[in-house]
XYZ file of C-alpha atoms in Angstrom:
567
model
C 85.664 -161.182 98.353
C 85.095 -158.346 99.806
C 87.468 -155.264 99.816
C 89.878 -155.134 102.083
C 91.728 -152.173 101.198
C 92.411 -149.951 97.413
C 94.154 -153.146 96.173
C 92.126 -154.746 93.188
C 90.661 -158.569 93.798
C 92.982 -160.061 92.049
C 96.124 -158.514 93.852
C 95.008 -158.911 97.743
C 98.071 -158.925 98.779
C 99.169 -161.923 101.283
C 101.823 -162.967 103.794
C 103.964 -159.627 105.802
C 106.420 -159.445 103.214
C 104.376 -158.324 100.492
C 102.563 -155.204 103.052
C 105.306 -154.435 105.206
C 107.719 -154.419 102.089
C 110.426 -152.296 103.815
C 110.843 -154.280 107.331
C 113.773 -155.970 105.901
C 115.501 -153.551 103.704
C 115.220 -151.359 106.332
C 116.845 -153.685 109.084
C 119.530 -153.911 106.571
C 119.704 -150.956 106.313
C 120.708 -150.229 109.764
C 122.667 -153.890 109.855
C 124.978 -151.960 107.429
C 124.784 -148.451 109.051
C 126.245 -150.002 112.357
C 128.296 -152.259 110.789
C 129.740 -151.067 107.414
C 132.899 -153.056 107.021
C 131.653 -156.463 108.014
C 128.416 -155.455 105.926
C 130.542 -154.803 103.240
C 132.151 -158.354 103.043
C 129.119 -159.940 103.770
C 128.072 -158.164 100.885
C 130.757 -158.711 98.439
C 130.174 -162.635 99.256
C 126.385 -162.426 98.629
C 126.567 -160.336 95.265
C 129.317 -163.320 94.340
C 126.277 -165.807 95.619
C 123.986 -163.774 93.289
C 126.403 -163.962 90.375
C 126.377 -167.751 90.157
C 122.757 -167.979 90.819
C 121.975 -165.410 88.486
C 123.742 -167.564 85.662
C 122.300 -170.991 86.580
C 118.743 -169.375 86.465
C 119.559 -167.492 82.940
C 120.698 -171.033 81.716
C 117.996 -172.550 82.680
C 115.570 -170.003 81.718
C 117.112 -170.475 77.870
C 116.836 -174.168 78.120
C 113.698 -173.714 79.472
C 112.362 -171.675 76.726
C 113.722 -173.471 74.033
C 112.207 -176.990 75.847
C 108.492 -175.622 75.679
C 108.668 -173.138 72.455
C 107.654 -170.311 74.830
C 109.291 -166.922 74.550
C 112.357 -166.013 76.120
C 111.045 -162.738 77.343
C 108.041 -164.723 79.207
C 110.487 -167.179 81.050
C 112.670 -164.620 82.373
C 110.388 -162.191 83.192
C 108.035 -164.664 85.190
C 109.842 -164.053 88.452
C 110.288 -160.537 88.577
C 108.609 -159.499 92.443
C 111.549 -161.806 94.421
C 114.308 -160.336 92.192
C 112.857 -156.314 92.889
C 112.930 -157.359 97.026
C 116.112 -158.504 96.679
C 117.482 -155.451 94.642
C 115.416 -153.511 96.787
C 117.157 -154.909 100.194
C 120.796 -154.712 98.179
C 119.633 -150.910 97.848
C 119.275 -150.737 101.113
C 122.043 -152.072 102.654
C 124.507 -150.533 100.263
C 122.801 -147.043 101.738
C 123.282 -148.235 105.069
C 127.207 -149.266 104.264
C 127.761 -146.120 102.699
C 126.671 -144.443 105.886
C 128.554 -146.285 108.143
C 131.830 -145.702 106.656
C 131.476 -142.057 105.955
C 130.872 -141.933 109.623
C 133.650 -144.019 110.375
C 135.710 -141.814 107.910
C 135.326 -138.714 110.040
C 136.004 -140.628 113.291
C 139.439 -142.107 111.935
C 139.984 -138.333 110.416
C 139.604 -137.013 114.401
C 141.634 -139.533 115.727
C 144.738 -138.916 113.141
C 145.163 -135.155 113.927
C 143.845 -135.496 117.530
C 147.160 -135.106 118.894
C 148.666 -132.967 121.715
C 150.077 -129.447 120.759
C 148.392 -129.517 116.955
C 145.541 -127.305 115.624
C 143.324 -127.638 113.248
C 142.070 -124.633 110.802
C 138.187 -124.943 111.204
C 135.207 -123.297 109.474
C 132.769 -122.978 112.778
C 128.465 -122.651 112.462
C 127.323 -122.519 115.833
C 123.943 -124.405 116.925
C 122.863 -123.418 120.460
C 123.679 -120.625 122.573
C 126.939 -120.687 124.279
C 126.522 -121.229 127.993
C 129.315 -121.022 130.627
C 131.128 -124.579 131.970
C 131.459 -125.638 135.613
C 134.788 -123.814 136.143
C 133.413 -120.538 134.003
C 136.567 -120.451 132.402
C 135.321 -121.151 129.469
C 131.948 -121.229 127.504
C 130.772 -124.491 125.757
C 128.186 -125.300 122.597
C 127.594 -127.377 119.903
C 128.581 -126.846 116.522
C 128.915 -127.899 112.917
C 132.339 -128.237 111.521
C 134.810 -128.285 108.354
C 138.200 -128.225 107.636
C 140.511 -127.189 104.372
C 143.036 -129.811 105.470
C 141.015 -132.723 105.953
C 137.671 -131.807 103.519
C 137.001 -135.102 102.570
C 135.467 -135.923 106.198
C 133.111 -132.641 105.277
C 130.825 -131.422 108.063
C 130.309 -133.151 111.367
C 128.971 -132.481 114.790
C 131.628 -131.336 117.643
C 131.037 -130.038 121.216
C 133.074 -126.611 120.945
C 134.545 -124.925 123.680
C 135.892 -120.875 123.821
C 137.421 -118.906 125.659
C 135.247 -115.856 127.098
C 136.695 -112.864 124.724
C 135.602 -114.591 122.137
C 131.734 -115.325 122.821
C 130.733 -112.358 121.244
C 131.856 -113.504 118.214
C 130.133 -116.300 118.351
C 126.518 -116.252 116.939
C 124.080 -119.050 115.940
C 123.992 -119.640 112.272
C 126.943 -117.347 111.332
C 130.052 -119.316 110.567
C 133.264 -118.271 111.874
C 136.884 -119.161 111.573
C 139.211 -120.391 114.189
C 141.952 -122.778 115.162
C 141.417 -125.485 117.168
C 142.532 -128.929 119.128
C 140.037 -131.360 118.584
C 139.768 -134.474 120.571
C 138.020 -137.838 121.332
C 135.394 -137.841 123.496
C 136.535 -140.473 126.179
C 134.933 -144.445 125.987
C 133.430 -145.539 129.175
C 136.294 -146.126 131.587
C 134.556 -149.170 133.261
C 132.266 -152.412 132.638
C 128.464 -150.472 133.238
C 130.116 -146.838 133.271
C 128.977 -144.391 131.326
C 129.683 -144.165 127.725
C 130.537 -140.021 126.967
C 131.178 -141.180 123.664
C 128.835 -143.142 122.659
C 125.997 -140.274 124.031
C 128.056 -137.889 122.429
C 127.583 -139.768 119.108
C 123.857 -140.901 119.631
C 123.449 -136.879 119.277
C 125.872 -136.602 115.796
C 128.741 -135.287 118.062
C 131.923 -136.600 116.716
C 134.560 -134.252 118.323
C 135.688 -132.007 121.291
C 137.031 -129.147 119.781
C 139.031 -126.661 122.055
C 138.709 -123.140 120.170
C 141.544 -120.069 119.076
C 141.694 -117.117 117.487
C 137.952 -116.748 116.672
C 137.732 -114.664 113.825
C 135.155 -114.052 110.881
C 135.504 -116.041 107.679
C 137.855 -115.287 104.656
C 137.916 -116.074 101.420
C 136.212 -116.478 97.987
C 133.252 -119.353 99.573
C 132.551 -116.915 102.567
C 129.201 -115.185 100.870
C 128.463 -118.197 99.847
C 128.675 -120.094 103.174
C 126.493 -117.133 104.487
C 124.041 -116.875 101.639
C 123.072 -121.255 101.616
C 120.663 -123.063 102.955
C 122.432 -124.735 105.549
C 123.191 -121.415 108.108
C 119.488 -120.127 107.277
C 118.121 -123.089 108.718
C 120.484 -122.858 111.869
C 119.458 -119.507 112.561
C 115.885 -120.474 112.043
C 115.744 -123.019 114.055
C 118.266 -121.481 116.847
C 115.850 -118.378 116.732
C 112.740 -120.610 117.402
C 114.963 -122.085 120.645
C 116.070 -118.939 122.116
C 112.570 -117.355 122.008
C 111.026 -120.607 123.556
C 113.591 -120.624 126.144
C 113.337 -117.035 127.173
C 109.163 -117.451 127.124
C 109.070 -120.518 129.149
C 110.713 -118.498 131.844
C 108.710 -115.754 131.616
C 105.668 -118.032 132.231
C 106.727 -120.394 134.363
C 108.522 -120.967 137.470
C 111.684 -122.419 137.715
C 111.201 -126.033 138.078
C 108.135 -126.053 135.609
C 110.740 -124.413 132.997
C 113.763 -126.387 133.681
C 111.472 -129.551 133.120
C 109.652 -128.241 129.949
C 113.026 -127.035 128.681
C 113.966 -130.572 129.078
C 110.831 -131.855 127.391
C 110.874 -129.541 124.720
C 114.158 -128.273 124.147
C 116.413 -131.685 125.155
C 117.919 -129.175 128.121
C 118.670 -131.278 131.028
C 121.216 -128.540 132.767
C 118.617 -126.778 134.605
C 117.031 -129.617 136.591
C 118.015 -130.211 139.972
C 119.734 -133.414 141.292
C 116.503 -134.381 143.332
C 114.475 -133.931 140.545
C 116.700 -135.973 137.632
C 116.993 -138.893 139.549
C 113.214 -139.261 140.289
C 112.399 -138.801 136.632
C 115.345 -141.513 135.759
C 113.766 -143.886 138.396
C 110.145 -143.136 137.675
C 110.627 -144.161 133.892
C 109.691 -140.311 132.634
C 113.448 -140.015 130.403
C 113.761 -143.393 129.041
C 110.203 -143.235 127.899
C 109.555 -139.468 126.994
C 113.216 -138.358 126.414
C 114.568 -141.578 124.825
C 111.545 -143.266 123.436
C 109.607 -140.552 122.223
C 106.291 -142.572 122.746
C 104.428 -139.060 123.028
C 104.744 -138.581 119.550
C 103.207 -141.158 118.527
C 100.136 -139.849 121.233
C 100.291 -136.358 120.056
C 99.924 -137.226 116.641
C 96.247 -138.777 117.374
C 95.344 -136.226 120.146
C 96.038 -133.333 117.775
C 94.150 -134.843 114.789
C 91.212 -136.140 116.656
C 91.007 -132.891 118.752
C 91.327 -130.744 115.314
C 89.004 -132.918 113.187
C 86.106 -132.184 116.094
C 86.484 -128.499 116.497
C 86.745 -127.726 111.957
C 85.144 -131.725 110.833
C 88.600 -131.301 107.721
C 90.429 -133.916 108.142
C 93.357 -132.350 105.849
C 93.426 -129.248 108.173
C 93.763 -131.718 110.880
C 96.200 -133.869 109.138
C 98.377 -130.841 108.367
C 98.442 -129.526 111.998
C 99.405 -132.566 113.221
C 102.405 -133.549 110.963
C 103.612 -129.348 111.390
C 103.916 -129.682 115.363
C 105.501 -132.807 115.377
C 107.850 -131.734 112.814
C 108.784 -128.086 115.038
C 108.660 -130.561 118.232
C 111.095 -132.509 116.393
C 113.257 -129.278 115.284
C 113.176 -127.730 118.625
C 115.030 -131.273 120.378
C 117.308 -132.348 117.756
C 115.605 -134.989 116.201
C 116.831 -137.806 118.462
C 116.134 -141.413 117.038
C 112.858 -142.037 119.207
C 111.224 -138.865 117.901
C 112.458 -139.026 114.586
C 111.000 -143.209 114.625
C 107.813 -141.618 115.749
C 107.543 -138.728 113.232
C 108.561 -140.940 110.460
C 105.466 -143.536 111.937
C 102.583 -140.602 112.367
C 103.503 -139.016 108.994
C 102.738 -142.400 107.527
C 99.703 -143.203 109.554
C 98.205 -139.665 109.189
C 99.046 -139.674 104.943
C 97.671 -143.312 104.497
C 93.771 -142.449 104.351
C 94.471 -139.353 101.763
C 96.763 -141.555 99.679
C 93.652 -144.588 100.223
C 96.275 -147.061 101.918
C 96.024 -149.096 104.843
C 98.409 -148.051 107.593
C 100.582 -151.286 109.111
C 102.928 -150.429 112.037
C 105.540 -152.586 110.852
C 105.533 -150.654 107.886
C 106.114 -147.623 109.559
C 108.903 -149.346 111.960
C 110.181 -150.280 108.501
C 110.166 -146.974 106.764
C 111.599 -145.119 109.776
C 114.325 -147.224 110.070
C 115.912 -146.281 106.584
C 115.352 -143.125 107.974
C 117.357 -143.459 111.582
C 119.858 -145.759 109.236
C 120.778 -142.394 106.975
C 120.745 -139.644 109.775
C 121.932 -141.310 112.954
C 125.454 -143.224 113.697
C 125.610 -146.683 114.436
C 122.156 -147.273 114.965
C 122.240 -150.983 116.700
C 124.675 -148.934 119.123
C 122.732 -146.086 120.111
C 120.559 -146.743 123.298
C 117.713 -144.307 122.180
C 116.920 -145.887 118.866
C 117.020 -149.665 120.606
C 114.805 -148.406 123.325
C 112.111 -146.894 121.039
C 111.713 -149.161 117.878
C 111.701 -152.419 121.088
C 108.875 -149.840 122.290
C 107.476 -149.499 119.582
C 107.608 -153.031 118.625
C 106.009 -154.482 122.346
C 102.817 -151.747 121.239
C 101.926 -153.556 117.984
C 102.399 -156.978 119.801
C 99.652 -156.073 122.719
C 97.495 -155.409 119.782
C 98.204 -158.663 118.056
C 97.658 -160.303 121.528
C 94.340 -157.686 122.023
C 93.232 -159.263 118.716
C 94.152 -162.721 118.801
C 92.627 -162.542 122.218
C 88.995 -161.585 120.861
C 88.912 -163.747 117.891
C 89.652 -166.869 120.666
C 86.226 -165.515 122.303
C 84.126 -164.573 119.381
C 85.313 -168.446 118.129
C 82.445 -170.939 116.819
C 81.229 -173.367 118.659
C 82.496 -177.249 118.189
C 81.393 -178.780 114.836
C 80.714 -175.246 112.824
C 83.081 -174.523 110.259
C 86.297 -172.863 110.940
C 88.052 -171.123 108.545
C 91.701 -172.545 107.779
C 94.246 -171.648 109.739
C 96.926 -171.289 107.829
C 95.525 -168.220 106.211
C 97.105 -165.152 106.772
C 95.170 -162.521 108.789
C 94.864 -158.760 108.794
C 98.377 -158.673 110.626
C 99.967 -160.435 108.316
C 100.664 -163.618 110.812
C 99.326 -167.012 110.390
C 98.246 -168.633 113.316
C 95.659 -170.616 114.970
C 93.460 -168.130 116.585
C 94.350 -165.380 114.328
C 91.193 -165.745 111.971
C 91.422 -164.345 108.504
C 90.551 -160.215 107.997
C 87.800 -161.823 105.269
C 86.167 -164.321 107.736
C 86.215 -161.517 110.313
C 84.662 -158.876 107.951
C 82.234 -161.231 106.804
C 80.888 -162.865 110.132
C 78.712 -160.470 111.586
C 79.108 -159.316 115.408
C 77.958 -160.870 117.852
C 75.900 -158.868 120.440
C 75.771 -161.102 123.345
C 79.577 -161.453 123.251
C 81.559 -159.104 125.506
C 84.241 -158.142 122.566
C 81.463 -156.899 120.698
C 81.784 -153.892 122.613
C 84.585 -151.532 121.620
C 85.247 -150.228 125.477
C 85.983 -153.948 126.037
C 88.131 -154.500 123.095
C 90.280 -150.721 123.909
C 90.624 -152.072 127.475
C 92.291 -155.231 126.463
C 94.503 -152.940 124.397
C 94.965 -150.789 127.220
C 95.903 -153.859 129.575
C 97.955 -155.944 126.693
C 99.880 -153.100 125.511
C 102.092 -152.436 128.983
C 102.322 -155.851 129.343
C 104.262 -156.649 126.239
C 106.060 -153.047 126.292
C 107.603 -154.475 129.079
C 108.334 -158.199 128.061
C 109.726 -156.417 124.953
C 111.742 -153.525 126.563
C 112.898 -155.496 130.092
C 116.100 -157.082 128.253
C 117.049 -153.993 125.913
C 116.832 -151.642 129.153
C 118.705 -154.260 130.838
C 121.172 -154.508 128.262
C 122.173 -150.481 127.902
C 121.458 -149.378 131.935
C 123.108 -150.857 134.536
C 119.708 -150.219 136.633
C 116.308 -151.060 135.451
C 112.930 -149.659 136.672
C 109.426 -151.824 136.678
C 107.864 -149.208 138.452
C 108.315 -147.375 134.940
C 107.149 -150.128 132.790
C 103.685 -149.105 135.006
C 103.563 -145.808 134.391
C 104.809 -145.918 130.691
C 100.770 -144.624 129.602
C 100.845 -142.194 132.242
C 103.979 -140.557 131.034
C 103.359 -140.785 127.377
C 99.909 -138.932 127.695
C 100.736 -136.714 130.058
C 103.774 -135.218 127.509
C 101.696 -135.427 124.597
C 98.859 -133.316 126.161
C 101.489 -130.944 127.918
C 103.682 -130.597 124.656
C 101.069 -128.816 123.158
C 99.207 -127.117 125.425
C 102.479 -125.251 127.082
C 103.291 -124.407 123.485
C 100.309 -122.478 122.821
C 100.362 -121.068 126.082
C 103.787 -119.660 125.532
C 103.611 -118.635 122.201
C 100.153 -117.064 121.972
C 100.210 -113.932 124.958
C 96.372 -113.877 125.305
C 96.322 -117.646 125.863
C 98.857 -118.233 127.998
C 97.218 -114.937 130.499
C 94.066 -117.380 130.236
C 94.816 -121.173 130.278
C 98.604 -120.845 131.651
C 97.600 -122.744 134.415
C 97.133 -125.733 132.823
C 100.021 -126.176 131.816
C 101.503 -125.617 135.240
C 98.796 -128.017 136.962
C 99.895 -130.608 134.807
C 103.883 -130.438 135.527
C 103.591 -130.324 139.036
C 101.808 -133.218 138.619
C 104.562 -134.766 136.984
C 106.666 -134.007 139.396
C 104.776 -135.222 142.111
C 104.301 -138.821 140.457
C 107.700 -138.699 139.730
C 108.503 -137.881 143.168
C 106.410 -140.795 144.587
C 107.370 -143.298 142.108
C 110.343 -143.060 142.299
C 110.237 -144.232 146.254
C 108.963 -147.761 145.730
C 110.209 -150.662 146.143
C 110.815 -151.628 142.595
C 111.931 -147.973 140.813
C 115.641 -149.501 140.617
C 116.099 -152.996 140.205
C 120.059 -154.038 138.828
C 119.165 -156.940 136.148
C 121.963 -158.429 134.722
C 122.692 -157.392 130.894
C 121.482 -160.055 128.446
C 123.548 -160.492 125.052
C 121.778 -160.023 121.693
C 121.369 -163.552 121.107
C 119.346 -163.743 124.621
C 117.750 -160.799 123.362
C 116.297 -162.590 120.084
C 115.633 -165.440 121.412
C 113.343 -163.816 124.364
C 111.335 -161.827 121.556
C 111.071 -165.014 119.282
C 109.252 -166.455 122.471
C 106.596 -163.541 122.414
C 106.010 -163.987 119.301
C 105.669 -168.183 118.717
C 102.003 -168.381 120.067
C 101.311 -166.560 117.478
C 102.747 -168.385 114.808
C 101.430 -171.195 116.241
C 99.620 -174.014 114.256
């Protein structure tokens, strides 16, 4: 058998679970982080059952060792791989449950102190510059806070507001003390309404804080807090965001600057109502601002571009990782960008680590990171759309490979490989032949599938279709209206955003480059706004679809994957 990867010939992984060892543990971590109390009960029940099964297995191993006169250690160590998989799944589930309970504890603490006329002492570290509210009486900003009155909650995010006289004391990254009245964000009042509480939870914000009597922090912990790594990291990121915002305002006109701030900094406050409506109906918001598909494309664009210039793979990979990491810090690490960064990082580091990247392996690893960083991920719209879109893109590639193998299948009467063998995607199917058979079979020059351009065209056509089929029920459950036009333009939005982000960053941060090539992002941004304006006025730009339930979504996904697993 020819070598398929870096594995030895006698250790070639077979099956999807061996190629994607973190897929099922990642799903359990997400489940535990979303439903911690129910998962804790299930985990206790599973632990009791595992103890009983382990006891029976131990007794049967002792009996088997005595009857066959084999060593006791060999009989117990035979099924170690399944035990390791179960142990990894249990550890990931416990990790998810602990994170879910942590967010539950913070929300319950806020609910306990959120009473009219009650204020608490808070140590506040602002995360951004204060901006005036609509009425102008207060300034609002994002911050992380900690209170000595309920220290068990630790640091948590708030949407804070302060009076104008106190704004001068609020500097991003510098801690301040204050008295504040905490409030719980209001949920959706009607079915299909805007859930402000869920939106803020997706941004890792659990409360609203109305600050009063802002002062410098006092006490023995003030010096340690000022010189800790957390305020230093916040100061660095905030200074970078402020410099980026000022440079964008100087380099681009008002409408283009507002669009760039929405893409770079996640600040949509300066967009006009017409642009906001057009971007929502054309799918620009959902496929770029929420799903984060442009980060996946940006990894490949930067890597391939620098590799052609420098011929050094290490430099191109490092540059792509640094650019994506900087973009994630500027945008605030939403779930979609976090998923795309972890997947792109694993894909970039697979060749130097002599490993073969698998899309589902990237999803499993990013699921663990999202379960740790995002509160209640299965209730987060950005997480659902991003992971469903990535799953649809992988499914489109699998279908394209299946179509190619069906076209290149041998004539009747010739030898066919075993249909139950496992292919390079880890799926057993009728038209997905084993990887070893695909490598040993010479390509047919007369076949149209032997042309790489035809194969790329098939993947380009099938990916938007499968992304649409996978994402449509998820979007219908998250939004009261769905744009069918956005699925057609999904690749266009991702490609444009992936090209605009590095080009705009270079022209903004490097003044000589901006003086020479500043017209390139300007034309691209004008093109994005023009295409969004036209797409928003098309007939299928806003369609009301009944919201499916969780079982209906899973059933639709199973129907899409059924042809690949058929005999």
